[in-house]
């Protein structure tokens, strides 16, 4: 796709809530979600499908691929595709109370305004600090999960059990946990953690065939700890809603003496679902505030590269499918000159002018 007007832009995004002729749209947080969307569109143009991380009936993580138009809900190169960033995702807003949360990317039909998908975007560096000294085959990325992502995950489960019959089915799977009167008290929740986790895993098994993409995770690969891109440096992984649960459930679930962030995330999901079947909605911010368990709430959890490697391990990690010399096909019209190197990927591009020659 040519950029005929030769204005700063990103591949495939004919219609967007961001005006790429403006320098602020290339700034700190905006580039980190808009570039990945165009990377997905570019891979689609080349017939390359993102890796889809999902789960099977036994709650084992498996890799498949997903067509980009199925991921986004529309052909990413279509004239009807509208890329709406940092926007509310109305299909989920009926499930939770309070202020509307914004999701990183909402795809709309430009002509009908139909809402097609809502996705979080996490642009990650490979390797991270925990794996940069390991053999290349062991490299991983740090993945930081924000509390709103857990809200969207819970909403995606609620959406699967929205009918009266579905809600009753969900209620039965949650009943395996004895009644807890004071959810904010660690001593009252901790003895029941294994049953809480097992209920969430039962739900995951039950809706295995209905899981949906929730996170777009592009990776950009450098030469170990050097700020220099590998020749083969870009690829995209997609996490389903259920695979995110597996990030947490690999933690020790029996005989635990204290709750960590992974345990807490599972408890948050359970409580959100319990409130949904009880009251039809859940107060997500109240749950997170009251069920902090002496841990800060700035993030739900962070998965270091040593742990993410287990999920990401694939030929695409060893040899990503998009070359650094193709970045000039994604960043168009001199857009790289508007980048402000506030984060590592921005900085590495600014320091790699040769790839735009």
Short mmCIF file of C-alpha atoms in Angstrom, two decimals:
data_model
loop_
_atom_site.label_atom_id
_atom_site.label_comp_id
_atom_site.label_asym_id
_atom_site.label_seq_id
_atom_site.Cartn_x
_atom_site.Cartn_y
_atom_site.Cartn_z
CA UNK A 1 0.00 0.00 0.00
CA UNK A 2 1.61 3.22 -1.13
CA UNK A 3 1.43 6.46 0.78
CA UNK A 4 0.61 8.50 -2.29
CA UNK A 5 0.43 11.85 -0.53
CA UNK A 6 3.83 11.19 1.08
CA UNK A 7 2.58 12.48 4.42
CA UNK A 8 3.67 10.93 7.71
CA UNK A 9 1.53 7.87 8.28
CA UNK A 10 1.31 4.22 9.19
CA UNK A 11 0.62 1.34 6.85
CA UNK A 12 -3.00 0.39 6.31
CA UNK A 13 -4.58 3.00 8.54
CA UNK A 14 -6.78 4.92 6.12
CA UNK A 15 -9.12 5.99 8.92
CA UNK A 16 -7.90 6.53 12.47
CA UNK A 17 -8.62 8.56 15.59
CA UNK A 18 -5.00 9.72 15.36
CA UNK A 19 -3.70 12.25 12.86
CA UNK A 20 -0.21 11.04 11.98
CA UNK A 21 0.75 14.34 10.41
CA UNK A 22 0.85 15.69 13.99
CA UNK A 23 4.01 15.09 16.03
CA UNK A 24 2.09 14.31 19.23
CA UNK A 25 0.68 11.18 17.58
CA UNK A 26 4.22 9.79 17.44
CA UNK A 27 4.83 10.38 21.15
CA UNK A 28 5.36 8.22 24.18
CA UNK A 29 2.27 6.04 24.51
CA UNK A 30 0.53 6.57 21.19
CA UNK A 31 3.18 5.04 18.95
CA UNK A 32 3.28 1.93 21.14
CA UNK A 33 -0.28 1.02 20.16
CA UNK A 34 -0.58 2.50 16.66
CA UNK A 35 2.61 0.94 15.25
CA UNK A 36 1.55 -2.58 16.34
CA UNK A 37 -1.82 -2.14 14.62
CA UNK A 38 -0.05 -1.30 11.37
CA UNK A 39 2.38 -4.17 11.87
CA UNK A 40 -0.64 -6.51 12.00
CA UNK A 41 -2.01 -4.88 8.83
CA UNK A 42 1.35 -5.19 7.10
CA UNK A 43 1.69 -8.86 8.02
CA UNK A 44 -1.82 -9.39 6.64
CA UNK A 45 -0.77 -7.79 3.35
CA UNK A 46 2.07 -10.31 3.18
CA UNK A 47 -0.12 -13.27 4.09
CA UNK A 48 1.57 -13.76 7.48
CA UNK A 49 -0.73 -14.75 10.35
CA UNK A 50 0.06 -13.74 13.93
CA UNK A 51 0.78 -16.54 16.40
CA UNK A 52 -2.33 -17.18 18.51
CA UNK A 53 -1.69 -18.26 22.11
CA UNK A 54 -4.80 -20.03 23.39
CA UNK A 55 -5.81 -22.95 25.59
CA UNK A 56 -7.23 -26.40 25.00
CA UNK A 57 -9.89 -28.24 27.02
CA UNK A 58 -7.26 -29.37 29.51
CA UNK A 59 -6.21 -25.73 30.05
CA UNK A 60 -2.89 -26.36 28.36
CA UNK A 61 -1.44 -23.47 26.37
CA UNK A 62 -1.22 -24.17 22.64
CA UNK A 63 -0.04 -22.18 19.62
CA UNK A 64 -2.14 -21.77 16.51
CA UNK A 65 -2.40 -18.84 14.11
CA UNK A 66 -5.15 -16.30 13.62
CA UNK A 67 -6.11 -14.42 10.47
CA UNK A 68 -5.75 -10.68 11.06
CA UNK A 69 -9.25 -9.95 9.79
CA UNK A 70 -10.61 -12.42 12.36
CA UNK A 71 -8.50 -10.78 15.06
CA UNK A 72 -9.71 -7.26 14.25
CA UNK A 73 -13.18 -8.18 13.01
CA UNK A 74 -12.52 -6.57 9.63
CA UNK A 75 -10.01 -6.62 6.78
CA UNK A 76 -7.32 -4.30 8.22
CA UNK A 77 -6.71 -2.78 4.76
CA UNK A 78 -10.40 -2.19 4.03
CA UNK A 79 -11.67 1.31 3.40
CA UNK A 80 -14.28 0.52 6.07
CA UNK A 81 -11.70 -0.19 8.80
CA UNK A 82 -11.47 2.55 11.44
CA UNK A 83 -8.72 2.37 14.08
CA UNK A 84 -10.02 3.98 17.28
CA UNK A 85 -7.40 4.28 20.02
CA UNK A 86 -7.80 4.63 23.78
CA UNK A 87 -11.55 4.29 23.47
CA UNK A 88 -14.38 2.82 25.49
CA UNK A 89 -15.52 -0.64 24.44
CA UNK A 90 -19.27 -0.45 24.87
CA UNK A 91 -20.05 -4.20 24.55
CA UNK A 92 -18.35 -4.71 27.93
CA UNK A 93 -19.56 -1.60 29.74
CA UNK A 94 -22.83 -3.17 30.89
CA UNK A 95 -20.92 -5.71 32.97
CA UNK A 96 -19.10 -3.33 35.30
CA UNK A 97 -20.02 -0.25 37.30
CA UNK A 98 -18.32 3.11 37.52
CA UNK A 99 -16.17 5.13 35.21
CA UNK A 100 -15.69 3.75 31.73
CA UNK A 101 -12.35 2.06 31.14
CA UNK A 102 -10.56 2.67 27.87
CA UNK A 103 -9.07 -0.16 25.86
CA UNK A 104 -6.02 0.35 23.64
CA UNK A 105 -7.62 -0.37 20.25
CA UNK A 106 -11.25 -0.53 19.19
CA UNK A 107 -11.92 -1.47 15.59
CA UNK A 108 -15.00 0.06 14.01
CA UNK A 109 -16.72 -0.13 10.65
CA UNK A 110 -16.11 3.36 9.27
CA UNK A 111 -19.38 3.37 7.33
CA UNK A 112 -21.79 1.82 9.83
CA UNK A 113 -20.01 2.66 13.15
CA UNK A 114 -20.42 -0.99 14.15
CA UNK A 115 -18.03 -1.95 16.95
CA UNK A 116 -16.03 -4.96 15.82
CA UNK A 117 -13.33 -5.71 18.42
CA UNK A 118 -11.59 -4.34 21.48
CA UNK A 119 -7.95 -5.25 22.13
CA UNK A 120 -5.14 -4.38 24.51
CA UNK A 121 -1.71 -3.80 22.94
CA UNK A 122 1.63 -4.60 24.57
CA UNK A 123 4.74 -3.77 22.54
CA UNK A 124 7.55 -5.77 24.14
CA UNK A 125 11.32 -6.04 23.80
CA UNK A 126 13.08 -9.37 23.24
CA UNK A 127 15.12 -10.22 25.24
CA UNK A 128 14.30 -8.62 28.58
CA UNK A 129 16.77 -8.08 31.41
CA UNK A 130 16.12 -11.51 32.92
CA UNK A 131 16.98 -13.43 29.73
CA UNK A 132 19.48 -11.27 27.82
CA UNK A 133 22.44 -13.34 29.05
CA UNK A 134 20.73 -16.64 28.24
CA UNK A 135 21.10 -18.54 24.95
CA UNK A 136 18.95 -16.93 22.27
CA UNK A 137 16.56 -19.89 22.27
CA UNK A 138 15.72 -19.06 25.92
CA UNK A 139 14.93 -15.39 25.45
CA UNK A 140 11.65 -13.96 26.69
CA UNK A 141 9.89 -10.63 27.15
CA UNK A 142 8.54 -8.89 30.21
CA UNK A 143 4.74 -8.62 30.06
CA UNK A 144 3.08 -6.15 32.45
CA UNK A 145 -0.65 -6.62 33.01
CA UNK A 146 -2.71 -3.64 34.12
CA UNK A 147 -5.85 -3.93 36.30
CA UNK A 148 -8.13 -2.71 33.44
CA UNK A 149 -7.00 -5.70 31.36
CA UNK A 150 -8.27 -7.98 34.14
CA UNK A 151 -11.58 -6.10 34.05
CA UNK A 152 -11.83 -6.70 30.28
CA UNK A 153 -10.93 -10.36 30.81
CA UNK A 154 -13.75 -10.77 33.34
CA UNK A 155 -16.15 -8.96 31.01
CA UNK A 156 -15.23 -11.29 28.14
CA UNK A 157 -16.22 -14.22 30.36
CA UNK A 158 -19.48 -12.52 31.42
CA UNK A 159 -20.31 -12.01 27.74
CA UNK A 160 -20.10 -15.76 27.26
CA UNK A 161 -22.69 -16.39 30.00
CA UNK A 162 -25.07 -13.54 29.33
CA UNK A 163 -28.33 -15.49 28.97
CA UNK A 164 -30.33 -16.69 31.98
CA UNK A 165 -29.22 -20.24 31.28
CA UNK A 166 -25.64 -19.12 30.81
CA UNK A 167 -25.63 -17.15 34.03
CA UNK A 168 -26.94 -20.15 35.95
CA UNK A 169 -24.26 -22.34 34.39
CA UNK A 170 -21.60 -19.85 35.48
CA UNK A 171 -23.13 -19.65 38.96
CA UNK A 172 -22.86 -23.44 39.39
CA UNK A 173 -19.16 -23.40 38.52
CA UNK A 174 -18.56 -20.65 41.07
CA UNK A 175 -20.40 -22.52 43.84
CA UNK A 176 -17.45 -24.83 44.51
CA UNK A 177 -16.02 -22.13 46.78
CA UNK A 178 -17.51 -21.82 50.30
CA UNK A 179 -19.08 -18.50 51.18
CA UNK A 180 -16.51 -15.84 52.05
CA UNK A 181 -17.91 -12.92 54.03
CA UNK A 182 -14.86 -10.67 54.17
CA UNK A 183 -13.06 -10.80 50.86
CA UNK A 184 -10.60 -8.13 51.94
CA UNK A 185 -9.26 -10.36 54.74
CA UNK A 186 -6.31 -12.51 53.64
CA UNK A 187 -6.89 -15.06 56.39
CA UNK A 188 -10.43 -15.62 55.20
CA UNK A 189 -9.58 -15.97 51.50
CA UNK A 190 -6.25 -17.80 51.58
CA UNK A 191 -7.59 -21.20 52.77
CA UNK A 192 -9.97 -21.28 49.80
CA UNK A 193 -7.54 -20.21 47.09
CA UNK A 194 -7.22 -23.68 45.51
CA UNK A 195 -11.01 -23.93 45.13
CA UNK A 196 -11.14 -20.40 43.72
CA UNK A 197 -8.52 -21.30 41.12
CA UNK A 198 -10.24 -24.60 40.29
CA UNK A 199 -13.52 -22.75 39.67
CA UNK A 200 -11.79 -20.37 37.25
CA UNK A 201 -10.11 -23.29 35.48
CA UNK A 202 -13.47 -25.09 35.21
CA UNK A 203 -14.93 -21.99 33.56
CA UNK A 204 -11.93 -21.85 31.23
CA UNK A 205 -12.51 -25.47 30.20
CA UNK A 206 -16.23 -24.85 29.75
CA UNK A 207 -15.76 -21.91 27.38
CA UNK A 208 -12.66 -23.23 25.62
CA UNK A 209 -14.33 -23.18 22.19
CA UNK A 210 -15.56 -19.61 22.77
CA UNK A 211 -12.29 -17.96 23.80
CA UNK A 212 -11.48 -14.64 22.14
CA UNK A 213 -8.35 -12.60 21.40
CA UNK A 214 -7.68 -9.96 24.04
CA UNK A 215 -4.02 -8.88 23.77
CA UNK A 216 -1.87 -8.02 20.77
CA UNK A 217 1.77 -8.53 21.77
CA UNK A 218 4.29 -7.54 19.11
CA UNK A 219 7.90 -8.37 19.87
CA UNK A 220 10.91 -6.40 18.66
CA UNK A 221 14.19 -8.23 18.88
CA UNK A 222 17.59 -6.71 19.59
CA UNK A 223 21.10 -8.14 19.60
CA UNK A 224 21.07 -9.24 23.21
CA UNK A 225 21.57 -6.28 25.50
CA UNK A 226 22.67 -3.98 22.67
CA UNK A 227 20.39 -1.22 21.43
CA UNK A 228 20.56 -2.60 17.91
CA UNK A 229 17.79 -4.41 16.07
CA UNK A 230 18.32 -7.93 14.79
CA UNK A 231 17.90 -8.21 11.03
CA UNK A 232 14.81 -10.36 11.65
CA UNK A 233 13.26 -8.38 14.42
CA UNK A 234 9.47 -8.12 14.41
CA UNK A 235 6.61 -10.54 14.94
CA UNK A 236 3.19 -10.59 16.61
CA UNK A 237 1.70 -12.86 19.26
CA UNK A 238 -1.97 -12.76 20.18
CA UNK A 239 -3.17 -13.84 23.63
CA UNK A 240 -6.69 -15.16 24.09
CA UNK A 241 -8.65 -14.18 27.21
CA UNK A 242 -8.22 -17.71 28.59
CA UNK A 243 -4.47 -17.88 27.98
CA UNK A 244 -4.03 -14.87 30.28
CA UNK A 245 -5.51 -16.94 33.09
CA UNK A 246 -2.73 -19.45 32.51
CA UNK A 247 -0.12 -16.75 33.14
CA UNK A 248 -1.36 -16.76 36.74
CA UNK A 249 -2.43 -20.34 37.31
CA UNK A 250 1.05 -21.81 36.83
CA UNK A 251 1.87 -20.44 40.28
CA UNK A 252 1.82 -22.84 43.22
CA UNK A 253 -1.82 -23.29 44.25
CA UNK A 254 -1.57 -25.62 47.24
CA UNK A 255 -0.14 -24.94 50.68
CA UNK A 256 0.44 -21.28 49.85
CA UNK A 257 1.30 -19.15 52.86
CA UNK A 258 0.88 -15.71 51.31
CA UNK A 259 -0.86 -14.25 48.30
CA UNK A 260 1.24 -12.87 45.46
CA UNK A 261 0.07 -10.82 42.48
CA UNK A 262 -0.73 -13.91 40.40
CA UNK A 263 -2.93 -15.41 43.13
CA UNK A 264 -4.58 -12.04 43.64
CA UNK A 265 -5.44 -11.72 39.95
CA UNK A 266 -7.24 -15.08 40.01
CA UNK A 267 -9.15 -13.93 43.10
CA UNK A 268 -10.08 -10.65 41.39
CA UNK A 269 -11.47 -12.54 38.39
CA UNK A 270 -13.45 -14.89 40.63
CA UNK A 271 -14.93 -12.01 42.67
CA UNK A 272 -15.88 -10.08 39.52
CA UNK A 273 -17.69 -13.12 38.15
CA UNK A 274 -19.35 -13.86 41.50
CA UNK A 275 -20.69 -10.30 41.70
CA UNK A 276 -21.87 -10.54 38.09
CA UNK A 277 -24.02 -13.62 38.73
CA UNK A 278 -25.25 -12.09 42.02
CA UNK A 279 -25.88 -8.48 41.07
CA UNK A 280 -25.69 -8.49 37.21
CA UNK A 281 -22.64 -6.18 37.37
CA UNK A 282 -19.42 -5.86 39.33
CA UNK A 283 -17.68 -2.81 40.77
CA UNK A 284 -14.25 -3.51 39.37
CA UNK A 285 -12.40 -0.61 40.99
CA UNK A 286 -13.88 -1.37 44.40
CA UNK A 287 -12.84 -5.02 44.13
CA UNK A 288 -9.28 -4.03 43.24
CA UNK A 289 -9.12 -1.39 45.98
CA UNK A 290 -10.45 -3.62 48.77
CA UNK A 291 -8.76 -6.84 47.67
CA UNK A 292 -5.23 -5.50 47.44
CA UNK A 293 -3.87 -7.94 50.07
CA UNK A 294 -1.02 -5.61 51.05
CA UNK A 295 0.20 -5.37 47.44
CA UNK A 296 0.18 -2.17 45.39
CA UNK A 297 -2.43 -1.89 42.64
CA UNK A 298 -0.35 -0.08 40.02
CA UNK A 299 -0.28 -3.32 38.06
CA UNK A 300 -2.07 -6.65 38.28
CA UNK A 301 1.18 -8.54 37.75
CA UNK A 302 4.34 -8.63 35.67
CA UNK A 303 5.60 -11.76 33.94
CA UNK A 304 9.40 -11.72 33.48
CA UNK A 305 11.03 -13.14 30.37
CA UNK A 306 12.14 -16.25 32.23
CA UNK A 307 8.45 -17.13 32.66
CA UNK A 308 7.00 -15.68 29.45
CA UNK A 309 9.43 -17.81 27.44
CA UNK A 310 7.36 -20.88 28.34
CA UNK A 311 4.35 -19.32 26.61
CA UNK A 312 6.16 -17.64 23.71
CA UNK A 313 8.62 -20.43 22.88
CA UNK A 314 8.41 -20.90 19.11
CA UNK A 315 10.29 -20.54 15.85
CA UNK A 316 8.93 -16.98 15.66
CA UNK A 317 10.92 -16.06 18.79
CA UNK A 318 14.14 -17.47 17.33
CA UNK A 319 13.53 -15.96 13.90
CA UNK A 320 10.83 -13.28 13.76
CA UNK A 321 9.18 -13.08 10.36
CA UNK A 322 9.46 -9.35 9.65
CA UNK A 323 12.84 -7.80 8.88
CA UNK A 324 14.06 -4.46 10.20
CA UNK A 325 14.36 -3.37 6.56
CA UNK A 326 10.58 -3.71 6.21
CA UNK A 327 9.89 -1.10 8.90
CA UNK A 328 10.11 1.57 6.19
CA UNK A 329 7.06 -0.13 4.62
CA UNK A 330 5.12 0.36 7.86
CA UNK A 331 6.27 3.82 8.96
CA UNK A 332 5.52 5.99 5.97
CA UNK A 333 6.14 9.52 4.70
CA UNK A 334 9.07 10.27 7.01
CA UNK A 335 7.06 9.46 10.13
CA UNK A 336 10.26 8.28 11.83
CA UNK A 337 11.42 11.91 11.92
CA UNK A 338 8.50 12.72 14.25
CA UNK A 339 9.39 10.03 16.77
CA UNK A 340 10.48 11.21 20.19
CA UNK A 341 12.75 8.54 21.68
CA UNK A 342 11.07 8.30 25.06
CA UNK A 343 10.89 4.51 25.12
CA UNK A 344 13.27 1.83 23.95
CA UNK A 345 11.65 0.98 20.60
CA UNK A 346 11.35 4.64 19.64
CA UNK A 347 14.99 5.14 20.61
CA UNK A 348 16.26 2.16 18.68
CA UNK A 349 14.48 3.38 15.52
CA UNK A 350 15.81 6.89 15.92
CA UNK A 351 19.28 5.39 16.25
CA UNK A 352 18.83 3.19 13.18
CA UNK A 353 18.42 5.72 10.34
CA UNK A 354 19.96 3.27 7.86
CA UNK A 355 16.87 1.07 7.83
CA UNK A 356 14.90 3.91 6.22
CA UNK A 357 17.39 4.42 3.37
#
